[in-house]
Coordinates of C-alpha atoms (C1' of nucleotides) in Angstrom, one line a residue:
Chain A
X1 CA 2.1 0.2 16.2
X2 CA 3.2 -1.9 13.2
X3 CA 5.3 -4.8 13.0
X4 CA 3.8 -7.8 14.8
X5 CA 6.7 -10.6 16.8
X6 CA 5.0 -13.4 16.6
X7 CA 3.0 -13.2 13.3
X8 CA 4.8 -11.9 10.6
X9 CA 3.5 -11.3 7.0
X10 CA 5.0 -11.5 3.7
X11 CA 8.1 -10.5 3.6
X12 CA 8.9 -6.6 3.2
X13 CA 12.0 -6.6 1.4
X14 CA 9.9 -8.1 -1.7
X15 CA 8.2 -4.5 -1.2
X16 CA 11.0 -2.9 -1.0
X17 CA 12.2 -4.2 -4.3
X18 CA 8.7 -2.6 -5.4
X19 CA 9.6 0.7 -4.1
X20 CA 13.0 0.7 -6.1
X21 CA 11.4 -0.4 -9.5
X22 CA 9.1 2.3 -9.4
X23 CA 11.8 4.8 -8.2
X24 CA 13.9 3.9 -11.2
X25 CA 11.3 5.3 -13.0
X26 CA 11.9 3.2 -16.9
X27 CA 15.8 3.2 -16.1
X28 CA 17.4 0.0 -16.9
X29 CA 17.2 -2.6 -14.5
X30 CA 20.7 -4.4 -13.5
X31 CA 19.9 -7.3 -11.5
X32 CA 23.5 -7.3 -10.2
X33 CA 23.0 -3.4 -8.9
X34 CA 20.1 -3.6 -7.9
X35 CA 20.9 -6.9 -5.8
X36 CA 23.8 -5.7 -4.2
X37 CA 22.2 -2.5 -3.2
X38 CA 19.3 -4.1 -2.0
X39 CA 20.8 -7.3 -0.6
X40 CA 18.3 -9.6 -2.3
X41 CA 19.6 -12.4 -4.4
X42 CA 19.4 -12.5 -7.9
X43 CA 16.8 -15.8 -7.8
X44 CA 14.6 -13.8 -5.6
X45 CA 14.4 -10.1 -7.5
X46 CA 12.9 -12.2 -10.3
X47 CA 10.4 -13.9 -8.1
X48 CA 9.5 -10.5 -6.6
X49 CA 9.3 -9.2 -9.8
X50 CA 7.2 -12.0 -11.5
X51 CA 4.3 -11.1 -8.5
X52 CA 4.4 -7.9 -9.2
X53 CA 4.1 -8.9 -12.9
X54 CA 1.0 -11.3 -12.2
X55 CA -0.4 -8.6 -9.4
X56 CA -0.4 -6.1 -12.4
X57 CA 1.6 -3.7 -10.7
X58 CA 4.5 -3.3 -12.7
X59 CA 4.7 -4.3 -16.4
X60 CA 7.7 -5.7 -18.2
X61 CA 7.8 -3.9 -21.7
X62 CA 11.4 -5.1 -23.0
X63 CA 14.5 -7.1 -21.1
X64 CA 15.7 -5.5 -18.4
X65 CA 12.8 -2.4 -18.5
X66 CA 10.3 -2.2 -15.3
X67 CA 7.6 -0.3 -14.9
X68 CA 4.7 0.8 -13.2
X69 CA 1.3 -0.6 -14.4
X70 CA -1.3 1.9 -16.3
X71 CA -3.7 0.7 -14.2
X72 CA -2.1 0.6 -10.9
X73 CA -1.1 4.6 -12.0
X74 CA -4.5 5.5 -12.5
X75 CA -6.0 3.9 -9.8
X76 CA -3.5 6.1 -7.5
X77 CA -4.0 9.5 -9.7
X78 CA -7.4 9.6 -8.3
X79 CA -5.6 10.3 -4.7
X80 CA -2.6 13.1 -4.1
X81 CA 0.0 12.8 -1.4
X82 CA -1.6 16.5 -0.6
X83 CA -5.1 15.6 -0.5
X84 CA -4.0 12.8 1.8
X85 CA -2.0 15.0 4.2
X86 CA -5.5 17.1 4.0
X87 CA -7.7 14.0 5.2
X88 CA -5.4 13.0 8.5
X89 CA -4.7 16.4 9.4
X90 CA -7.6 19.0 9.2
X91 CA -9.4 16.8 11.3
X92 CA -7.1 16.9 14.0
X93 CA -6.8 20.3 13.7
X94 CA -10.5 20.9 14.1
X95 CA -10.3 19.4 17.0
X96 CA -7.6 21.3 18.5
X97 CA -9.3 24.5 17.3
X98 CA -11.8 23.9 19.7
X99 CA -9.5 24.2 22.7
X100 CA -6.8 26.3 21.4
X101 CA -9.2 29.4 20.0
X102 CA -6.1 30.0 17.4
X103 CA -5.8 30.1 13.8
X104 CA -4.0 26.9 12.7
X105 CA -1.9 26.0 9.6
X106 CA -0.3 22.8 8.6
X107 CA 2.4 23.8 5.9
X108 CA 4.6 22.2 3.8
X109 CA 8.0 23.2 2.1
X110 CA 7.7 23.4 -1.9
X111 CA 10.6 24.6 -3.5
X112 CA 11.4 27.2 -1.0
X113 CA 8.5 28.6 -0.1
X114 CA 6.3 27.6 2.3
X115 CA 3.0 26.0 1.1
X116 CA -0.5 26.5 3.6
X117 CA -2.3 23.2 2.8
X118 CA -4.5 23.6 5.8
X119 CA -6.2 26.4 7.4
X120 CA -8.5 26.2 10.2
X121 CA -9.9 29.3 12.3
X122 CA -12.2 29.2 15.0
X123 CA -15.5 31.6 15.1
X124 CA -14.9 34.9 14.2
X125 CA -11.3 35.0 13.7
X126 CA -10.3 36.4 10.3
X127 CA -7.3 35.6 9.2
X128 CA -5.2 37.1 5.4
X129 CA -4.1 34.0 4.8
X130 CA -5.6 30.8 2.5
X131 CA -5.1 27.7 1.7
X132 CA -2.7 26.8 -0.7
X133 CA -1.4 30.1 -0.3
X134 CA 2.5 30.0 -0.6
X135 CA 4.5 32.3 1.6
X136 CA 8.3 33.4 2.1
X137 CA 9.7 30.9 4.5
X138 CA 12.2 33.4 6.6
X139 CA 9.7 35.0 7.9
X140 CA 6.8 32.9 9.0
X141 CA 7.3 30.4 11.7
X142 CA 6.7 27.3 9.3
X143 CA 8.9 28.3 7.3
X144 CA 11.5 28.7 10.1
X145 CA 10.7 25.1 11.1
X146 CA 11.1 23.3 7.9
X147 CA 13.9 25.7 7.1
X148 CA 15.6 24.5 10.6
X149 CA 14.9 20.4 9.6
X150 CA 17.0 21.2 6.1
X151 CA 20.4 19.8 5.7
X152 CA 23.1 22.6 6.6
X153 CA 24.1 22.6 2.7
X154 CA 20.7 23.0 1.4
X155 CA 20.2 25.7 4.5
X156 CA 23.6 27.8 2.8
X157 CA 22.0 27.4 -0.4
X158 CA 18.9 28.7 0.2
X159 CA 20.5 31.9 2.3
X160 CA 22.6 31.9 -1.0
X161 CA 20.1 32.3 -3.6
X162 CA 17.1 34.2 -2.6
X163 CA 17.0 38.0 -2.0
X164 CA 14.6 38.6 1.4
X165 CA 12.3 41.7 1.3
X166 CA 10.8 43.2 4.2
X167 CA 7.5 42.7 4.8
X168 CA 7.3 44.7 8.2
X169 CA 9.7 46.6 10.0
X170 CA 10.3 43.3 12.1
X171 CA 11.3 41.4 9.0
X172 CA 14.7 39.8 9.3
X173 CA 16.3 40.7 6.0
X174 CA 20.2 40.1 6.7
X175 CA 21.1 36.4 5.6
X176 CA 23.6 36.0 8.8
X177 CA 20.4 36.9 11.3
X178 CA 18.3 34.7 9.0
X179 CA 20.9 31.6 9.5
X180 CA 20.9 32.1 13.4
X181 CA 17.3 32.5 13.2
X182 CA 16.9 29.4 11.7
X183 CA 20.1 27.9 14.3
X184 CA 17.5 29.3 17.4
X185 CA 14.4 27.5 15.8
X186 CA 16.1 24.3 15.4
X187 CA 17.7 24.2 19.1
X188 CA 14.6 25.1 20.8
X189 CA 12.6 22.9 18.6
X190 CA 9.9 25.4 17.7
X191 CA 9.6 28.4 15.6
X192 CA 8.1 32.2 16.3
X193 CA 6.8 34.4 13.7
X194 CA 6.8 37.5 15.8
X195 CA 5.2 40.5 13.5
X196 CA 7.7 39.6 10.6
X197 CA 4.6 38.9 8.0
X198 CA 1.9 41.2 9.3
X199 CA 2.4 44.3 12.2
X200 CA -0.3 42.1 13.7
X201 CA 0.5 38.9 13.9
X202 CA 2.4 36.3 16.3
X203 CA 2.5 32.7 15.5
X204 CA 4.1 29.7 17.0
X205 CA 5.0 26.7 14.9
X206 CA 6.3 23.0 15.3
X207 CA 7.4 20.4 13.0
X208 CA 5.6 17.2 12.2
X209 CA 8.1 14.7 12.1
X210 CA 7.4 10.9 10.5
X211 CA 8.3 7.9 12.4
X212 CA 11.4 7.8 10.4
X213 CA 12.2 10.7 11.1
X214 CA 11.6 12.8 8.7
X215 CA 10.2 16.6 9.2
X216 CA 7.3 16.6 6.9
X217 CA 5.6 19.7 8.0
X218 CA 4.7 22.0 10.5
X219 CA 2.1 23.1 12.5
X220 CA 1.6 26.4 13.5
X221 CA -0.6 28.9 15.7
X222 CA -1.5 32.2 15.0
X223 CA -3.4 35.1 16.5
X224 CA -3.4 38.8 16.5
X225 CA -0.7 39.9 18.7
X226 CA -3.1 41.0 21.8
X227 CA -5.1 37.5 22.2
X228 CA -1.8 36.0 22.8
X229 CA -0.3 36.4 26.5
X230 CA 3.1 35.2 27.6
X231 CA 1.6 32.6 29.8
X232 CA -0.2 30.5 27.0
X233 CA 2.8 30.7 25.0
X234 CA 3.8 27.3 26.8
X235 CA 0.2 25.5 26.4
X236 CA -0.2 27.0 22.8
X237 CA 3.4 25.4 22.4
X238 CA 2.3 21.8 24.7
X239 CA -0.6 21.3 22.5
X240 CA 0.7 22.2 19.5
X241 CA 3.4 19.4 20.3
X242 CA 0.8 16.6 21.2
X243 CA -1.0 17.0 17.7
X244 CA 2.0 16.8 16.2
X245 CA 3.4 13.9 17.5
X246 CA 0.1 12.1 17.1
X247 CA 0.1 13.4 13.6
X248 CA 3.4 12.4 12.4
X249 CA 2.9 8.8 14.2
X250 CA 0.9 7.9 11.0
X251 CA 3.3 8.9 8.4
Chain B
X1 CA 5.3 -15.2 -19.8
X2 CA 4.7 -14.5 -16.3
X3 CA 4.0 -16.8 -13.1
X4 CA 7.2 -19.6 -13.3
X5 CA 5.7 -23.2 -11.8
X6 CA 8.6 -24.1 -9.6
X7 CA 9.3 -20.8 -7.9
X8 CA 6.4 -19.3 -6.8
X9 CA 7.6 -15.5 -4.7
X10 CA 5.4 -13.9 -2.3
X11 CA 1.8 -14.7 -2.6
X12 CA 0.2 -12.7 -4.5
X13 CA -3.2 -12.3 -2.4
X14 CA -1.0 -10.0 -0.3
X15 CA -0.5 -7.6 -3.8
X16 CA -4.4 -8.1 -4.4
X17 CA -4.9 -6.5 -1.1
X18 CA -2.9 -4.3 -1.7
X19 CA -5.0 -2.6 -4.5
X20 CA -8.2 -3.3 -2.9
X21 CA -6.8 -0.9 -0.2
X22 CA -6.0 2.0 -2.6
X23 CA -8.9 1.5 -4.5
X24 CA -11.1 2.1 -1.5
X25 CA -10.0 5.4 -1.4
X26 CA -10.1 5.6 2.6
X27 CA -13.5 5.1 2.6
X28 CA -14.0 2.5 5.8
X29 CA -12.2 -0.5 5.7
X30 CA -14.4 -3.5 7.0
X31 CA -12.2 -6.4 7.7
X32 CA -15.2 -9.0 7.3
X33 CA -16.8 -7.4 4.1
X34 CA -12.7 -7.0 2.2
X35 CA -12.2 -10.9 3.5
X36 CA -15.4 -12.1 2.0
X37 CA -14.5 -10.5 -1.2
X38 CA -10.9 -11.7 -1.1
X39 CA -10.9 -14.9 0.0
X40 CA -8.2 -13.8 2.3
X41 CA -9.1 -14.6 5.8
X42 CA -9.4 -11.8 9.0
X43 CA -6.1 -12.8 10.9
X44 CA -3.9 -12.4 7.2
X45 CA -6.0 -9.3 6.4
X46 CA -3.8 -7.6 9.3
X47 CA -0.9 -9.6 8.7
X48 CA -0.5 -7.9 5.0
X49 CA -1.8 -4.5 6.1
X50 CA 1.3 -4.4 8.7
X51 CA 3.2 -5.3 6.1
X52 CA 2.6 -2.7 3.5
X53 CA 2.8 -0.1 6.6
X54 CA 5.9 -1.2 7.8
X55 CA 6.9 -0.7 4.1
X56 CA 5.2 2.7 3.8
X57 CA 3.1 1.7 1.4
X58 CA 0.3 2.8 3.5
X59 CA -0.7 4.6 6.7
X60 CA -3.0 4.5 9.0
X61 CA -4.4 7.4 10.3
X62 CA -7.2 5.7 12.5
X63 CA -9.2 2.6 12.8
X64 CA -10.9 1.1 10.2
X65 CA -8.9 3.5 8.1
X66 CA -6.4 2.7 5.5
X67 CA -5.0 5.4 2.9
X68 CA -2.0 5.3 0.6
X69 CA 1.3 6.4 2.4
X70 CA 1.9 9.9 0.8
X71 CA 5.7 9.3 0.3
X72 CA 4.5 6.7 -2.2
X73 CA 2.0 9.1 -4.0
X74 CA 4.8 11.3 -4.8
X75 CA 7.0 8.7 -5.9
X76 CA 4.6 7.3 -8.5
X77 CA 3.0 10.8 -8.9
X78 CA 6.2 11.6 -11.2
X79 CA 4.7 9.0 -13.7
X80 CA 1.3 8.7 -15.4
X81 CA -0.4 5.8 -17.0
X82 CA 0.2 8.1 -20.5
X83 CA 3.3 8.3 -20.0
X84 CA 4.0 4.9 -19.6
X85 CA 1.6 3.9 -22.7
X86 CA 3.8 5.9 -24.6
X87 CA 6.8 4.8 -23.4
X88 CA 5.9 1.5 -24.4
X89 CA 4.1 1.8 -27.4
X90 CA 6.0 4.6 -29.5
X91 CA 9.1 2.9 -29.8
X92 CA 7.0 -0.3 -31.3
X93 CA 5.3 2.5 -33.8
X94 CA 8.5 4.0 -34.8
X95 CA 9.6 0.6 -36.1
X96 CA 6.1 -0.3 -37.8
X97 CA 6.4 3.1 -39.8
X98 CA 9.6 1.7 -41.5
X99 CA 8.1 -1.2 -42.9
X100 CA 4.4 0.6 -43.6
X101 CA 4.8 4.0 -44.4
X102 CA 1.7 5.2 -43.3
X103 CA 1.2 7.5 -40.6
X104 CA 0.4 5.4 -37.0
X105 CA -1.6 6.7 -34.4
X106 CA -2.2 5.5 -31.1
X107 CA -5.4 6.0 -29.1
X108 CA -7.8 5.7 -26.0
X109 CA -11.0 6.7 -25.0
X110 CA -11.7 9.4 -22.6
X111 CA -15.0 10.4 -21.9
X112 CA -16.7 9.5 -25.3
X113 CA -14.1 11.3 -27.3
X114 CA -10.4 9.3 -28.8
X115 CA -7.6 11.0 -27.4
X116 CA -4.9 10.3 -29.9
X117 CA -1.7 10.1 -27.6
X118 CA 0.9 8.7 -30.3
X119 CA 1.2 9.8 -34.1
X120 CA 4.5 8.8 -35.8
X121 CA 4.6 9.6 -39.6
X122 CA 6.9 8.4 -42.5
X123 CA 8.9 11.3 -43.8
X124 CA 6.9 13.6 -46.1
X125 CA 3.8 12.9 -44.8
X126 CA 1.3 15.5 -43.2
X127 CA -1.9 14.7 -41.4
X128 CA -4.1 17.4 -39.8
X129 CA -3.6 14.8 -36.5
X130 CA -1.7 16.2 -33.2
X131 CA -0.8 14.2 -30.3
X132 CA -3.5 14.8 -27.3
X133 CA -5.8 15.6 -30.2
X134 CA -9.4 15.0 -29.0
X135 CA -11.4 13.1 -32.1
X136 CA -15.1 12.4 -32.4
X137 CA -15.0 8.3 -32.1
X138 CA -18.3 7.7 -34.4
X139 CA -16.2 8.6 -37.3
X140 CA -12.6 7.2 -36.9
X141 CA -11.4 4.2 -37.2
X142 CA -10.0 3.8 -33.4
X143 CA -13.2 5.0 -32.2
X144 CA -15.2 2.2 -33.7
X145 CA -12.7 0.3 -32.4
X146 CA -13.3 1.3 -28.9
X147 CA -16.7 1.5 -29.1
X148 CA -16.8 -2.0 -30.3
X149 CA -15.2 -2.7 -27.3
X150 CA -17.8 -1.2 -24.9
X151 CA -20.5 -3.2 -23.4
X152 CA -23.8 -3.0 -25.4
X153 CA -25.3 -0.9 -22.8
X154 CA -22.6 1.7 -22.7
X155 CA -23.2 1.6 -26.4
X156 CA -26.9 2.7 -26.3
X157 CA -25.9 5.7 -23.4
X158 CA -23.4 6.7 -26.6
X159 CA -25.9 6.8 -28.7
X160 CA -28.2 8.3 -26.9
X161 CA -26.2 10.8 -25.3
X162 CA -24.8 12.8 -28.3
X163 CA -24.7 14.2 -31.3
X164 CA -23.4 13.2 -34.5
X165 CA -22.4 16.1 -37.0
X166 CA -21.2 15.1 -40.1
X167 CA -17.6 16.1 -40.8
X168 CA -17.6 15.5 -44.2
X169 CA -20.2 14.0 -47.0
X170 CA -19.1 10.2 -46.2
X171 CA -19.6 10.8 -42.2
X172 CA -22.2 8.2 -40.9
X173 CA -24.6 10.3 -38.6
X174 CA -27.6 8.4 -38.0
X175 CA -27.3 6.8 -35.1
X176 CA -29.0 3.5 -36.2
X177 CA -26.0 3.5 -38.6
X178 CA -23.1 4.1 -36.1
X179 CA -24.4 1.2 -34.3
X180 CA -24.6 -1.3 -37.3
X181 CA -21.3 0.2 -37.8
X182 CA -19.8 -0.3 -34.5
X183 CA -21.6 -4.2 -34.5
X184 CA -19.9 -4.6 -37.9
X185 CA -15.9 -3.2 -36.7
X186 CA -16.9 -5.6 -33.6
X187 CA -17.3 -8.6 -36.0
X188 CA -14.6 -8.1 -38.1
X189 CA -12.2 -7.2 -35.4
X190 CA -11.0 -3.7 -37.2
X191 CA -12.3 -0.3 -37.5
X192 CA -12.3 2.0 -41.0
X193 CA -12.8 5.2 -41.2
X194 CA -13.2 5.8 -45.3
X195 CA -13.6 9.6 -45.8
X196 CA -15.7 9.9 -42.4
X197 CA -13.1 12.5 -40.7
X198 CA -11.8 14.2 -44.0
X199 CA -12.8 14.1 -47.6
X200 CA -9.0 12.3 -48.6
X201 CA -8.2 10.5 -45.3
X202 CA -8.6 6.6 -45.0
X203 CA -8.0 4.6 -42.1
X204 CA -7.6 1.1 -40.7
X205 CA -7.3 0.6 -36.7
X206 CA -7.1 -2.1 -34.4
X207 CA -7.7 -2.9 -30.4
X208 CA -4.7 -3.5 -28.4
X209 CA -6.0 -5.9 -25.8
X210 CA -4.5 -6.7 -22.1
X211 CA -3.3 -10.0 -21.0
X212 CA -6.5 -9.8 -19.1
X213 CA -8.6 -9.2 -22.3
X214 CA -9.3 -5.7 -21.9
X215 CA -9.4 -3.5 -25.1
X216 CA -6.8 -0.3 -23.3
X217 CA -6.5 1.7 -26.9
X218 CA -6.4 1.2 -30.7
X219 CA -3.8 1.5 -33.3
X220 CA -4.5 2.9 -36.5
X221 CA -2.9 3.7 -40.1
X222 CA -4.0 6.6 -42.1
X223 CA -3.1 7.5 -45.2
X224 CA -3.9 9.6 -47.9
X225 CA -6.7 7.8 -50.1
X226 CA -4.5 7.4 -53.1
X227 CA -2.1 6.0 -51.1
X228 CA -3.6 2.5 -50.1
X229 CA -4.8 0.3 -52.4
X230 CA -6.5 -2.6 -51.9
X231 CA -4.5 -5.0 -52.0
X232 CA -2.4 -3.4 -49.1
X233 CA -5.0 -3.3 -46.9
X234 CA -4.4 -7.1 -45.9
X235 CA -1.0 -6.4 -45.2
X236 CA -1.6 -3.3 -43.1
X237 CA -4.2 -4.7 -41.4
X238 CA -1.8 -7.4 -40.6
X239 CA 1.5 -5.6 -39.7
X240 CA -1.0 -3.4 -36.9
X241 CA -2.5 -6.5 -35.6
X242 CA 1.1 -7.7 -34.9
X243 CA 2.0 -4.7 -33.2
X244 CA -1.1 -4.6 -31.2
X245 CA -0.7 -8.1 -29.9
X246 CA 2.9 -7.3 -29.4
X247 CA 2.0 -4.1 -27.1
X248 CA -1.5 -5.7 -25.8
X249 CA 0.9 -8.6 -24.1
X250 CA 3.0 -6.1 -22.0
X251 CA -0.4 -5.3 -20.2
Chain C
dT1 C1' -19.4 3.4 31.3
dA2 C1' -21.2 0.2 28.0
dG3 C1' -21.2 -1.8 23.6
dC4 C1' -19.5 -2.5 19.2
dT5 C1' -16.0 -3.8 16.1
dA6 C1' -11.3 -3.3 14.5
dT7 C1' -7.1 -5.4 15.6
dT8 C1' -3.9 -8.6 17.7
dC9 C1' -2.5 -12.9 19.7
dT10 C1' -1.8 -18.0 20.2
dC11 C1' -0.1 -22.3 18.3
dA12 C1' 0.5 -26.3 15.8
dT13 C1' 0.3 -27.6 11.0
dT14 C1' 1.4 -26.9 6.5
dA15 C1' 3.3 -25.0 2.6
dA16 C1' 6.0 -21.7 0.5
dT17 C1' 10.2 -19.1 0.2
dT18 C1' 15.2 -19.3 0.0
dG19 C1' 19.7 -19.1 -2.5
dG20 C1' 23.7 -20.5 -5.4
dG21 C1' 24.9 -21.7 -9.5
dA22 C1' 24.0 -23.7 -14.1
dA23 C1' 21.2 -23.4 -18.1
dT24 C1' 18.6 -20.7 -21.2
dA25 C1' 16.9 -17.1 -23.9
dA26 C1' 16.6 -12.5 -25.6
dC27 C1' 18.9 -8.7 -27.5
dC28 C1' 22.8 -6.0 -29.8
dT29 C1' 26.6 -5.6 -32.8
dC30 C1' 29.3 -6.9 -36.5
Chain D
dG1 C1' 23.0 -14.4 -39.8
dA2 C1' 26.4 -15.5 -36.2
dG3 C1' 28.6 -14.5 -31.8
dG4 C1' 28.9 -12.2 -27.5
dT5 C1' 26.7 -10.2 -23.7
dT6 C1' 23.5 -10.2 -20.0
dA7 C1' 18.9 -10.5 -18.4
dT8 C1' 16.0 -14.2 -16.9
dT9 C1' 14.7 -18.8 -15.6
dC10 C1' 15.4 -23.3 -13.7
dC11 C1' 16.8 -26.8 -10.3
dC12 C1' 17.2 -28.6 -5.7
dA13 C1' 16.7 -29.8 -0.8
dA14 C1' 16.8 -27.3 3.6
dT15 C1' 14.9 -23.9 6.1
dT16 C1' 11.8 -20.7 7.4
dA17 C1' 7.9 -18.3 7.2
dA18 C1' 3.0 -18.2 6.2
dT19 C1' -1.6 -20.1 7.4
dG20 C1' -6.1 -20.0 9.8
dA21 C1' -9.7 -20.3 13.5
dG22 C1' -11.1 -18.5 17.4
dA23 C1' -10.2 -16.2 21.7
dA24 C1' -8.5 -12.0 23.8
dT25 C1' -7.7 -7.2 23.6
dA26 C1' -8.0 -2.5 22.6
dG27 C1' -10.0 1.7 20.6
dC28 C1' -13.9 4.4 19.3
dT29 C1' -18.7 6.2 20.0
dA30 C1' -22.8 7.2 22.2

DNA sequence: TAGCTATTCTCATTAATTGGGAATAACCTC
DNA sequence: GAGGTTATTCCCAATTAATGAGAATAGCTA
């Protein structure tokens, strides 16, 4: 719950302006741009900027040249956006584990593949898969999740550029099948890996989606196709949904 | 020239909070201990953190709990504090070598050893040197520098801790030595290294200090012995402590 | 459920931010 | 070195937002 009525802080578009400078990344700074597109005045960018100076945030190496201060960098390289996906995550996942006697993975899209960040089994389930393992994303039910929460465009391109081997006699190889695969997941809102990675394996996944919307990840469960009956296919899918939703509230 | 008198911009206790928060590194954030510290009283505390949430600087995954907002990581993540040093620096180096053809090095110290992380030459000349290069720092110039600029205790763990082979006749290896060394490049303000690295290799270096007095690297000239006489060492020694106090004033 | 503590709220007072435009200063080119 | 360009600072009064202490609340843990 952020944003207080009555007791506001400092202003956030002076952090916006922070956000932009760093995302400029040493590209000339044009006050004029970057005031129109940010619809703070001229007087005020160089205010913001002069904190940001005296905070020893940014530094100011040559007119019109921002950047990010050596120490502010290095005191944020000791931290990775991955290992902090790890630390509100896993724990929520442990938790779920206990109810939900599943194998779970959080997963993230990395340049077409899916990434498994997290793993976490419960007692005596054994499992091929590890973490930071990167697998094909047609097949595997993050994968058809993230894939589903892509732009159309970026969906065509992918279909366009990769070849998609079989890895079971379920695999879904032809591109068209792949693309309404990937239609299904997003409609319903949840993907199903249904022996397409392993002869043995079923898994449900749903995305975890930021408060602004963004998908940035996915959740899944997966167990060896026996354990998993029809009728906890809706529970595995209701409390799959609840950690997700309480996951992506933080992001 | 940083902080203007008549137009202050957002406080800049908010900014200081800021990196208190990172620098925690999620480990529990106790709103009495960080407003003791800060000087920033309980009911702002929350003010600031809602603000830097709302602006995604940071999330907050549970209470007490304060980490930086991943989206951020990856947007600074695509710079590091080197790359920014040299971003700054070699541009200021390539116009020093015009006017002092010597070859310039720039240089930190990471764990004990001088990573040189800038060398710009004058045509024609060769030096064994190699940017990222890891150099012993008892025996060059910007290591005295640097170690001149270490507390006297971190000194005596230097000393202590290693080992000083000699690299060539001239290398100083007792460690009594190095230290009456290191007082001496403190007290004069520059480093030599005369023959200590290589048998025809002299070198001159200075600190480049922060705004806030911090020693972050050294610069140095090196040149083949021949090359510098005497009477130019005044004038190098010169044109690198402009240049250092040029670069030192961006941080 | 109790107990601890992080977090939010209230409210009047105070102090800082705001913004447009003019003035300045730094850099680049000739 | 001089001139032109543009980033940066300055000026001002009006407006608005920040401030801070303590009470109230809400969330976690045992």
């Amino acid at each position: 719950m952020t944003g207080s009525k009555n007791n506001p802080g400092p202003t956030g578009k002076a952090l916006g302006l922070l956000k932009e400078v760093i995302a400029l990344h040493g590209k000339p700074f044009h006050p004029e741009t970057i005031s129109k597109k940010t619809g703070v005045p001229v007087a005020n960018l160089y205010r913001y900027l002069n904190s940001f100076l005296e905070a020893r945030l940014l530094i100011h190496p040559a007119r019109g040249e921002y950047l990010p201060h050596p120490s502010f960098l290095s005191l944020l390289s000791t931290l990775t956006s991955k290992e902090v996906l790890d630390r509100v995550i896993r724990p929520k996942l442990e938790r779920l584990v206990r109810i939900l006697p599943t194998t779970l993975h959080f997963g993230v899209l990395e340049s077409e593949m899916v990434t498994y960040l997290i793993k976490v089994s419960p007692k005596g389930q054994m499992l091929f898969t590890k973490e930071n393992m990167q697998l094909e994303a047609y097949c595997s039910s993050i994968g058809k999740v993230l894939l589903a929460a892509m732009q159309d465009a970026d969906i065509k391109i992918y279909l366009e550029g990769d070849s998609f081997p079989a890895l079971t006699r379920y695999t879904i190889t032809d591109p068209e099948r792949i693309k309404a695969e990937i239609l299904k997941t997003r409609q319903r809102g949840y993907g199903i890996d249904d022996r397409e990675i392993h002869e043995d394996l079923f898994c449900l996944a749903v995305p975890v989606v930021s408060t602004l919307g963004e998908t940035i990840g996915a959740i899944s469960a997966a167990s060896n196709l026996g354990d998993l009956l029809a009728k906890d296919i809706d529970l595995t899918l209701k409390e799959l949904r609840a950690v997700a939703k309480n996951v992506g509230s933080v992001f």
